[in-house]
Structure formats: structure tokens, C-alpha cells
Amino acid sequence: MIYLQLREYEKLLEHALQCLPEEACGLIGGSQDDLGNSYIEKVYPLENTDHSEEHFSLDPGGQLAAVKEMRANGWKPLGNWHSHPASPSRPSEEDIRLAYDSSALYLILSLMERGAPVLNAFRIEGGHVEKKEIRYIQG
Ligand SMILES: [Zn+2]
């Protein structure tokens, strides 16, 4: 199970909407327990240095600063997120090919249906995609 602070989801969504029609992206930081649950404490919106509607590259300087802040808060980098402005909330072939970290969470927000955003979380290992359930928590 993945627990996501509602206010952090709202931040992610707002950033993704502001970046339209380009893909938005960023990192997620938090903690994990022994049962394999992940707790996303903070969403970090970062610059998509590709400025593309179909690709993203995380700004390296922004990544460094985000990871530094996570460590300072006692969190760890849990993975990344990006938006799909015009396609479903699942990893594209390119997303799967570029998913080199099998321990990372990949969050994908689809904005394909205006007014009905869809966020899903995945683990990707050796080309195999596994969807993880997200539970939203408040406070
Ligand atoms: Zn993608």
C-alpha cells in the first residue's frame, strides 16, 4: 500500500495543470516500513528540462536539492512522478525502458480526461509493471 498525503497530491496536481501542455515531473520522498508500505510525505515538483509534451527529464540540480531536503527530514527518495497530458495513467514503453530502479515507485498522473485526473503508482522491474494501490490520508 502507498499512503499519500492529500495536500501533497493536490500540490502535484496543481503543478501538472500549470505545466500543460508539457509533461510535469518531480520526485517523491518519505519512508517505508518492513511490510512494504510506502508513506509519501512530500511531493517535489521539478523542472522538466525536456519541456516536452511526450517526454520528461528531471532537472539534476532540483533533484539534488530535493534529496538533500529529504535526508534533512529523515526521509528517503521513494521514486518519481510525471504527468501524461494526453495519455492514460500507465507507463509508456519509454517509461518502462527507462525505469532502471526496481525499488523505486513511479507515479503517473493522467490528465487525458479534463476534470477527471487519474493518479496511479507502479513498480517496474525488468519490463514487468506492477500497479500499487494508493490510499490518500489527511494531516
Ligand atoms: Zn510517461
GROMACS .gro file of N, CA and C and ligand atoms in nm:
model
  418
    1MET      N    1   0.084  -0.120   0.000
    1MET     CA    2   0.000   0.000   0.000
    1MET      C    3   0.087   0.125   0.000
    2ILE      N    4   0.037   0.225  -0.070
    2ILE     CA    5   0.109   0.352  -0.073
    2ILE      C    6   0.020   0.459  -0.011
    3TYR      N    7   0.072   0.523   0.090
    3TYR     CA    8  -0.004   0.629   0.158
    3TYR      C    9   0.048   0.763   0.109
    4LEU      N   10  -0.045   0.845   0.064
    4LEU     CA   11  -0.009   0.975   0.008
    4LEU      C   12  -0.088   1.084   0.079
    5GLN      N   13  -0.016   1.182   0.133
    5GLN     CA   14  -0.082   1.297   0.194
    5GLN      C   15  -0.166   1.368   0.088
    6LEU      N   16  -0.292   1.392   0.123
    6LEU     CA   17  -0.384   1.456   0.029
    6LEU      C   18  -0.331   1.591  -0.020
    7ARG      N   19  -0.274   1.668   0.074
    7ARG     CA   20  -0.225   1.802   0.034
    7ARG      C   21  -0.109   1.789  -0.065
    8GLU      N   22  -0.031   1.682  -0.054
    8GLU     CA   23   0.081   1.661  -0.146
    8GLU      C   24   0.028   1.619  -0.284
    9TYR      N   25  -0.079   1.540  -0.283
    9TYR     CA   26  -0.143   1.506  -0.411
    9TYR      C   27  -0.194   1.632  -0.479
   10GLU      N   28  -0.256   1.719  -0.400
   10GLU     CA   29  -0.311   1.842  -0.457
   10GLU      C   30  -0.200   1.932  -0.515
   11LYS      N   31  -0.084   1.930  -0.449
   11LYS     CA   32   0.030   2.007  -0.497
   11LYS      C   33   0.078   1.952  -0.633
   12LEU      N   34   0.086   1.819  -0.638
   12LEU     CA   35   0.129   1.752  -0.762
   12LEU      C   36   0.034   1.786  -0.877
   13LEU      N   37  -0.096   1.775  -0.847
   13LEU     CA   38  -0.198   1.801  -0.949
   13LEU      C   39  -0.189   1.946  -0.998
   14GLU      N   40  -0.177   2.038  -0.905
   14GLU     CA   41  -0.172   2.180  -0.940
   14GLU      C   42  -0.051   2.209  -1.030
   15HIS      N   43   0.064   2.151  -0.993
   15HIS     CA   44   0.184   2.172  -1.074
   15HIS      C   45   0.166   2.114  -1.214
   16ALA      N   46   0.108   1.995  -1.221
   16ALA     CA   47   0.089   1.929  -1.350
   16ALA      C   48  -0.004   2.010  -1.439
   17LEU      N   49  -0.107   2.069  -1.380
   17LEU     CA   50  -0.201   2.150  -1.458
   17LEU      C   51  -0.132   2.276  -1.509
   18GLN      N   52  -0.047   2.335  -1.424
   18GLN     CA   53   0.025   2.457  -1.464
   18GLN      C   54   0.121   2.430  -1.580
   19CYS      N   55   0.175   2.308  -1.586
   19CYS     CA   56   0.275   2.274  -1.687
   19CYS      C   57   0.213   2.238  -1.822
   20LEU      N   58   0.082   2.216  -1.826
   20LEU     CA   59   0.019   2.178  -1.952
   20LEU      C   60   0.052   2.279  -2.062
   21PRO      N   61   0.072   2.241  -2.186
   21PRO     CA   62   0.056   2.105  -2.238
   21PRO      C   63   0.180   2.015  -2.220
   22GLU      N   64   0.281   2.068  -2.148
   22GLU     CA   65   0.402   1.986  -2.129
   22GLU      C   66   0.381   1.883  -2.017
   23GLU      N   67   0.462   1.778  -2.021
   23GLU     CA   68   0.463   1.684  -1.910
   23GLU      C   69   0.527   1.751  -1.789
   24ALA      N   70   0.472   1.724  -1.673
   24ALA     CA   71   0.530   1.771  -1.548
   24ALA      C   72   0.596   1.652  -1.479
   25CYS      N   73   0.692   1.682  -1.390
   25CYS     CA   74   0.763   1.572  -1.326
   25CYS      C   75   0.820   1.617  -1.192
   26GLY      N   76   0.868   1.521  -1.116
   26GLY     CA   77   0.930   1.553  -0.989
   26GLY      C   78   0.965   1.428  -0.912
   27LEU      N   79   1.002   1.448  -0.787
   27LEU     CA   80   1.040   1.335  -0.701
   27LEU      C   81   0.939   1.320  -0.588
   28ILE      N   82   0.943   1.205  -0.522
   28ILE     CA   83   0.862   1.184  -0.402
   28ILE      C   84   0.954   1.133  -0.291
   29GLY      N   85   0.932   1.188  -0.171
   29GLY     CA   86   1.014   1.148  -0.058
   29GLY      C   87   0.926   1.105   0.058
   30GLY      N   88   0.979   1.014   0.139
   30GLY     CA   89   0.903   0.968   0.255
   30GLY      C   90   0.972   0.852   0.322
   31SER      N   91   0.892   0.757   0.368
   31SER     CA   92   0.950   0.644   0.440
   31SER      C   93   0.880   0.515   0.400
   32GLN      N   94   0.940   0.403   0.440
   32GLN     CA   95   0.884   0.271   0.412
   32GLN      C   96   0.890   0.188   0.540
   33ASP      N   97   0.793   0.099   0.557
   33ASP     CA   98   0.801   0.010   0.674
   33ASP      C   99   0.841  -0.131   0.631
   34ASP      N  100   0.855  -0.218   0.728
   34ASP     CA  101   0.902  -0.354   0.700
   34ASP      C  102   0.802  -0.437   0.620
   35LEU      N  103   0.675  -0.390   0.617
   35LEU     CA  104   0.572  -0.466   0.548
   35LEU      C  105   0.564  -0.428   0.399
   36GLY      N  106   0.649  -0.333   0.361
   36GLY     CA  107   0.649  -0.293   0.220
   36GLY      C  108   0.556  -0.177   0.190
   37ASN      N  109   0.500  -0.115   0.296
   37ASN     CA  110   0.417   0.003   0.275
   37ASN      C  111   0.506   0.126   0.256
   38SER      N  112   0.461   0.215   0.171
   38SER     CA  113   0.535   0.340   0.149
   38SER      C  114   0.449   0.457   0.194
   39TYR      N  115   0.513   0.553   0.259
   39TYR     CA  116   0.445   0.672   0.307
   39TYR      C  117   0.507   0.793   0.238
   40ILE      N  118   0.433   0.849   0.145
   40ILE     CA  119   0.485   0.967   0.074
   40ILE      C  120   0.456   1.091   0.157
   41GLU      N  121   0.562   1.151   0.208
   41GLU     CA  122   0.546   1.268   0.295
   41GLU      C  123   0.550   1.398   0.215
   42LYS      N  124   0.625   1.396   0.106
   42LYS     CA  125   0.636   1.520   0.030
   42LYS      C  126   0.656   1.494  -0.119
   43VAL      N  127   0.584   1.571  -0.197
   43VAL     CA  128   0.598   1.569  -0.343
   43VAL      C  129   0.684   1.689  -0.381
   44TYR      N  130   0.785   1.665  -0.462
   44TYR     CA  131   0.873   1.772  -0.509
   44TYR      C  132   0.849   1.796  -0.658
   45PRO      N  133   0.782   1.906  -0.692
   45PRO     CA  134   0.770   1.939  -0.834
   45PRO      C  135   0.905   1.991  -0.885
   46LEU      N  136   0.952   1.937  -0.995
   46LEU     CA  137   1.080   1.980  -1.051
   46LEU      C  138   1.061   2.022  -1.196
   47GLU      N  139   1.159   2.093  -1.247
   47GLU     CA  140   1.150   2.136  -1.387
   47GLU      C  141   1.169   2.016  -1.480
   48ASN      N  142   1.082   2.007  -1.580
   48ASN     CA  143   1.102   1.911  -1.688
   48ASN      C  144   1.194   1.978  -1.789
   49THR      N  145   1.321   1.941  -1.785
   49THR     CA  146   1.419   2.011  -1.870
   49THR      C  147   1.401   1.978  -2.019
   50ASP      N  148   1.319   1.876  -2.049
   50ASP     CA  149   1.288   1.847  -2.190
   50ASP      C  150   1.185   1.947  -2.245
   51HIS      N  151   1.104   2.004  -2.156
   51HIS     CA  152   0.992   2.091  -2.196
   51HIS      C  153   0.917   2.031  -2.314
   52SER      N  154   0.878   1.905  -2.294
   52SER     CA  155   0.814   1.828  -2.400
   52SER      C  156   0.675   1.783  -2.356
   53GLU      N  157   0.590   1.756  -2.454
   53GLU     CA  158   0.456   1.706  -2.424
   53GLU      C  159   0.456   1.553  -2.412
   54GLU      N  160   0.571   1.489  -2.448
   54GLU     CA  161   0.574   1.343  -2.450
   54GLU      C  162   0.693   1.282  -2.376
   55HIS      N  163   0.778   1.366  -2.324
   55HIS     CA  164   0.896   1.316  -2.252
   55HIS      C  165   0.921   1.402  -2.130
   56PHE      N  166   1.000   1.347  -2.041
   56PHE     CA  167   1.046   1.433  -1.931
   56PHE      C  168   1.187   1.395  -1.891
   57SER      N  169   1.260   1.494  -1.843
   57SER     CA  170   1.388   1.474  -1.777
   57SER      C  171   1.387   1.560  -1.653
   58LEU      N  172   1.419   1.499  -1.540
   58LEU     CA  173   1.421   1.574  -1.414
   58LEU      C  174   1.542   1.664  -1.409
   59ASP      N  175   1.519   1.788  -1.370
   59ASP     CA  176   1.628   1.884  -1.355
   59ASP      C  177   1.728   1.832  -1.250
   60PRO      N  178   1.855   1.811  -1.290
   60PRO     CA  179   1.953   1.749  -1.198
   60PRO      C  180   1.975   1.831  -1.071
   61GLY      N  181   1.985   1.964  -1.084
   61GLY     CA  182   2.006   2.048  -0.967
   61GLY      C  183   1.889   2.041  -0.871
   62GLY      N  184   1.769   2.040  -0.927
   62GLY     CA  185   1.647   2.029  -0.847
   62GLY      C  186   1.640   1.896  -0.775
   63GLN      N  187   1.683   1.789  -0.844
   63GLN     CA  188   1.684   1.656  -0.781
   63GLN      C  189   1.777   1.653  -0.660
   64LEU      N  190   1.894   1.712  -0.680
   64LEU     CA  191   1.994   1.714  -0.573
   64LEU      C  192   1.942   1.787  -0.450
   65ALA      N  193   1.881   1.904  -0.474
   65ALA     CA  194   1.827   1.984  -0.365
   65ALA      C  195   1.714   1.910  -0.294
   66ALA      N  196   1.628   1.842  -0.373
   66ALA     CA  197   1.516   1.768  -0.314
   66ALA      C  198   1.565   1.654  -0.227
   67VAL      N  199   1.662   1.578  -0.277
   67VAL     CA  200   1.713   1.463  -0.200
   67VAL      C  201   1.781   1.512  -0.071
   68LYS      N  202   1.850   1.625  -0.083
   68LYS     CA  203   1.914   1.683   0.035
   68LYS      C  204   1.810   1.718   0.142
   69GLU      N  205   1.699   1.777   0.096
   69GLU     CA  206   1.594   1.815   0.190
   69GLU      C  207   1.528   1.691   0.252
   70MET      N  208   1.511   1.587   0.171
   70MET     CA  209   1.455   1.461   0.223
   70MET      C  210   1.541   1.408   0.336
   71ARG      N  211   1.671   1.399   0.310
   71ARG     CA  212   1.764   1.346   0.411
   71ARG      C  213   1.758   1.429   0.539
   72ALA      N  214   1.749   1.562   0.523
   72ALA     CA  215   1.746   1.651   0.639
   72ALA      C  216   1.621   1.625   0.723
   73ASN      N  217   1.514   1.575   0.658
   73ASN     CA  218   1.389   1.546   0.730
   73ASN      C  219   1.382   1.400   0.776
   74GLY      N  220   1.487   1.323   0.748
   74GLY     CA  221   1.486   1.182   0.786
   74GLY      C  222   1.407   1.096   0.689
   75TRP      N  223   1.379   1.147   0.569
   75TRP     CA  224   1.308   1.069   0.467
   75TRP      C  225   1.408   1.014   0.367
   76LYS      N  226   1.356   0.929   0.280
   76LYS     CA  227   1.439   0.880   0.170
   76LYS      C  228   1.368   0.904   0.037
   77PRO      N  229   1.445   0.908  -0.070
   77PRO     CA  230   1.380   0.921  -0.201
   77PRO      C  231   1.303   0.792  -0.231
   78LEU      N  232   1.175   0.804  -0.261
   78LEU     CA  233   1.093   0.685  -0.287
   78LEU      C  234   1.074   0.659  -0.436
   79GLY      N  235   1.099   0.761  -0.517
   79GLY     CA  236   1.080   0.743  -0.660
   79GLY      C  237   1.048   0.875  -0.726
   80ASN      N  238   0.982   0.868  -0.839
   80ASN     CA  239   0.948   0.992  -0.909
   80ASN      C  240   0.805   0.989  -0.960
   81TRP      N  241   0.763   1.103  -1.010
   81TRP     CA  242   0.628   1.113  -1.067
   81TRP      C  243   0.636   1.196  -1.195
   82HIS      N  244   0.544   1.170  -1.286
   82HIS     CA  245   0.531   1.258  -1.402
   82HIS      C  246   0.388   1.252  -1.453
   83SER      N  247   0.354   1.348  -1.537
   83SER     CA  248   0.218   1.354  -1.588
   83SER      C  249   0.214   1.306  -1.733
   84HIS      N  250   0.099   1.257  -1.770
   84HIS     CA  251   0.069   1.223  -1.909
   84HIS      C  252  -0.044   1.316  -1.953
   85PRO      N  253  -0.010   1.427  -2.021
   85PRO     CA  254  -0.113   1.524  -2.057
   85PRO      C  255  -0.224   1.466  -2.145
   86ALA      N  256  -0.192   1.368  -2.228
   86ALA     CA  257  -0.293   1.321  -2.324
   86ALA      C  258  -0.295   1.170  -2.340
   87SER      N  259  -0.244   1.098  -2.238
   87SER     CA  260  -0.246   0.952  -2.247
   87SER      C  261  -0.279   0.893  -2.110
   88PRO      N  262  -0.313   0.766  -2.104
   88PRO     CA  263  -0.360   0.706  -1.979
   88PRO      C  264  -0.253   0.700  -1.870
   89SER      N  265  -0.300   0.673  -1.749
   89SER     CA  266  -0.212   0.666  -1.632
   89SER      C  267  -0.148   0.528  -1.622
   90ARG      N  268  -0.061   0.500  -1.715
   90ARG     CA  269   0.020   0.377  -1.708
   90ARG      C  270   0.151   0.404  -1.781
   91PRO      N  271   0.255   0.330  -1.744
   91PRO     CA  272   0.387   0.358  -1.804
   91PRO      C  273   0.386   0.334  -1.955
   92SER      N  274   0.442   0.431  -2.027
   92SER     CA  275   0.459   0.413  -2.172
   92SER      C  276   0.575   0.316  -2.194
   93GLU      N  277   0.592   0.274  -2.318
   93GLU     CA  278   0.705   0.184  -2.349
   93GLU      C  279   0.837   0.248  -2.310
   94GLU      N  280   0.844   0.380  -2.334
   94GLU     CA  281   0.966   0.451  -2.297
   94GLU      C  282   0.983   0.456  -2.145
   95ASP      N  283   0.871   0.482  -2.074
   95ASP     CA  284   0.878   0.483  -1.928
   95ASP      C  285   0.933   0.350  -1.876
   96ILE      N  286   0.887   0.240  -1.934
   96ILE     CA  287   0.931   0.107  -1.889
   96ILE      C  288   1.079   0.086  -1.921
   97ARG      N  289   1.117   0.130  -2.041
   97ARG     CA  290   1.257   0.112  -2.083
   97ARG      C  291   1.352   0.192  -1.993
   98LEU      N  292   1.306   0.311  -1.949
   98LEU     CA  293   1.393   0.398  -1.871
   98LEU      C  294   1.383   0.374  -1.721
   99ALA      N  295   1.298   0.279  -1.680
   99ALA     CA  296   1.279   0.252  -1.537
   99ALA      C  297   1.388   0.157  -1.489
  100TYR      N  298   1.500   0.214  -1.454
  100TYR     CA  299   1.615   0.131  -1.419
  100TYR      C  300   1.617   0.089  -1.272
  101ASP      N  301   1.532   0.154  -1.190
  101ASP     CA  302   1.537   0.129  -1.046
  101ASP      C  303   1.416   0.047  -1.002
  102SER      N  304   1.437  -0.083  -0.978
  102SER     CA  305   1.325  -0.171  -0.944
  102SER      C  306   1.270  -0.144  -0.805
  103SER      N  307   1.344  -0.070  -0.722
  103SER     CA  308   1.295  -0.041  -0.587
  103SER      C  309   1.217   0.090  -0.583
  104ALA      N  310   1.216   0.163  -0.694
  104ALA     CA  311   1.151   0.294  -0.696
  104ALA      C  312   1.002   0.283  -0.725
  105LEU      N  313   0.928   0.381  -0.676
  105LEU     CA  314   0.788   0.396  -0.711
  105LEU      C  315   0.778   0.495  -0.827
  106TYR      N  316   0.693   0.462  -0.922
  106TYR     CA  317   0.671   0.550  -1.036
  106TYR      C  318   0.524   0.591  -1.033
  107LEU      N  319   0.501   0.720  -1.008
  107LEU     CA  320   0.365   0.771  -1.006
  107LEU      C  321   0.336   0.841  -1.138
  108ILE      N  322   0.223   0.808  -1.196
  108ILE     CA  323   0.186   0.869  -1.324
  108ILE      C  324   0.046   0.928  -1.314
  109LEU      N  325   0.039   1.058  -1.342
  109LEU     CA  326  -0.088   1.131  -1.337
  109LEU      C  327  -0.137   1.153  -1.480
  110SER      N  328  -0.253   1.098  -1.510
  110SER     CA  329  -0.311   1.123  -1.643
  110SER      C  330  -0.406   1.241  -1.637
  111LEU      N  331  -0.388   1.333  -1.732
  111LEU     CA  332  -0.477   1.449  -1.743
  111LEU      C  333  -0.556   1.440  -1.874
  112MET      N  334  -0.562   1.317  -1.926
  112MET     CA  335  -0.629   1.292  -2.053
  112MET      C  336  -0.775   1.336  -2.050
  113GLU      N  337  -0.843   1.300  -1.941
  113GLU     CA  338  -0.983   1.340  -1.923
  113GLU      C  339  -0.985   1.467  -1.841
  114ARG      N  340  -1.011   1.579  -1.906
  114ARG     CA  341  -1.010   1.707  -1.834
  114ARG      C  342  -1.115   1.705  -1.722
  115GLY      N  343  -1.072   1.748  -1.605
  115GLY     CA  344  -1.162   1.749  -1.491
  115GLY      C  345  -1.168   1.617  -1.417
  116ALA      N  346  -1.100   1.514  -1.470
  116ALA     CA  347  -1.100   1.384  -1.404
  116ALA      C  348  -0.959   1.324  -1.406
  117PRO      N  349  -0.867   1.387  -1.330
  117PRO     CA  350  -0.730   1.336  -1.327
  117PRO      C  351  -0.722   1.197  -1.263
  118VAL      N  352  -0.628   1.115  -1.312
  118VAL     CA  353  -0.611   0.980  -1.258
  118VAL      C  354  -0.465   0.961  -1.220
  119LEU      N  355  -0.442   0.929  -1.093
  119LEU     CA  356  -0.306   0.902  -1.048
  119LEU      C  357  -0.291   0.755  -1.013
  120ASN      N  358  -0.189   0.691  -1.070
  120ASN     CA  359  -0.159   0.552  -1.035
  120ASN      C  360  -0.012   0.540  -0.998
  121ALA      N  361   0.018   0.438  -0.919
  121ALA     CA  362   0.155   0.412  -0.876
  121ALA      C  363   0.198   0.275  -0.926
  122PHE      N  364   0.324   0.265  -0.965
  122PHE     CA  365   0.375   0.140  -1.021
  122PHE      C  366   0.514   0.109  -0.969
  123ARG      N  367   0.542  -0.020  -0.968
  123ARG     CA  368   0.681  -0.063  -0.961
  123ARG      C  369   0.711  -0.129  -1.095
  124ILE      N  370   0.832  -0.109  -1.142
  124ILE     CA  371   0.869  -0.161  -1.273
  124ILE      C  372   1.000  -0.236  -1.259
  125GLU      N  373   0.995  -0.364  -1.294
  125GLU     CA  374   1.116  -0.444  -1.281
  125GLU      C  375   1.134  -0.532  -1.404
  126GLY      N  376   1.243  -0.512  -1.472
  126GLY     CA  377   1.276  -0.595  -1.589
  126GLY      C  378   1.164  -0.597  -1.692
  127GLY      N  379   1.102  -0.481  -1.714
  127GLY     CA  380   0.996  -0.474  -1.814
  127GLY      C  381   0.860  -0.514  -1.761
  128HIS      N  382   0.855  -0.565  -1.637
  128HIS     CA  383   0.728  -0.604  -1.578
  128HIS      C  384   0.673  -0.490  -1.493
  129VAL      N  385   0.546  -0.456  -1.515
  129VAL     CA  386   0.483  -0.344  -1.446
  129VAL      C  387   0.384  -0.395  -1.342
  130GLU      N  388   0.399  -0.350  -1.221
  130GLU     CA  389   0.306  -0.389  -1.114
  130GLU      C  390   0.241  -0.264  -1.057
  131LYS      N  391   0.107  -0.261  -1.060
  131LYS     CA  392   0.034  -0.145  -1.008
  131LYS      C  393   0.018  -0.158  -0.857
  132LYS      N  394   0.040  -0.047  -0.787
  132LYS     CA  395   0.027  -0.046  -0.641
  132LYS      C  396  -0.090   0.044  -0.602
  133GLU      N  397  -0.161   0.005  -0.497
  133GLU     CA  398  -0.277   0.083  -0.455
  133GLU      C  399  -0.234   0.207  -0.375
  134ILE      N  400  -0.299   0.318  -0.405
  134ILE     CA  401  -0.271   0.443  -0.332
  134ILE      C  402  -0.386   0.471  -0.236
  135ARG      N  403  -0.352   0.502  -0.112
  135ARG     CA  404  -0.453   0.545  -0.016
  135ARG      C  405  -0.420   0.689   0.025
  136TYR      N  406  -0.519   0.775   0.016
  136TYR     CA  407  -0.496   0.916   0.047
  136TYR      C  408  -0.523   0.941   0.196
  137ILE      N  409  -0.432   1.012   0.258
  137ILE     CA  410  -0.450   1.040   0.401
  137ILE      C  411  -0.444   1.191   0.425
  138GLN      N  412  -0.512   1.232   0.530
  138GLN     CA  413  -0.520   1.373   0.562
  138GLN      C  414  -0.444   1.402   0.690
  139GLY      N  415  -0.362   1.506   0.686
  139GLY     CA  416  -0.295   1.553   0.807
  139GLY      C  417  -0.169   1.478   0.843
  140ZN      ZN  418   0.531   0.859  -1.916
   0.00000   0.00000   0.00000
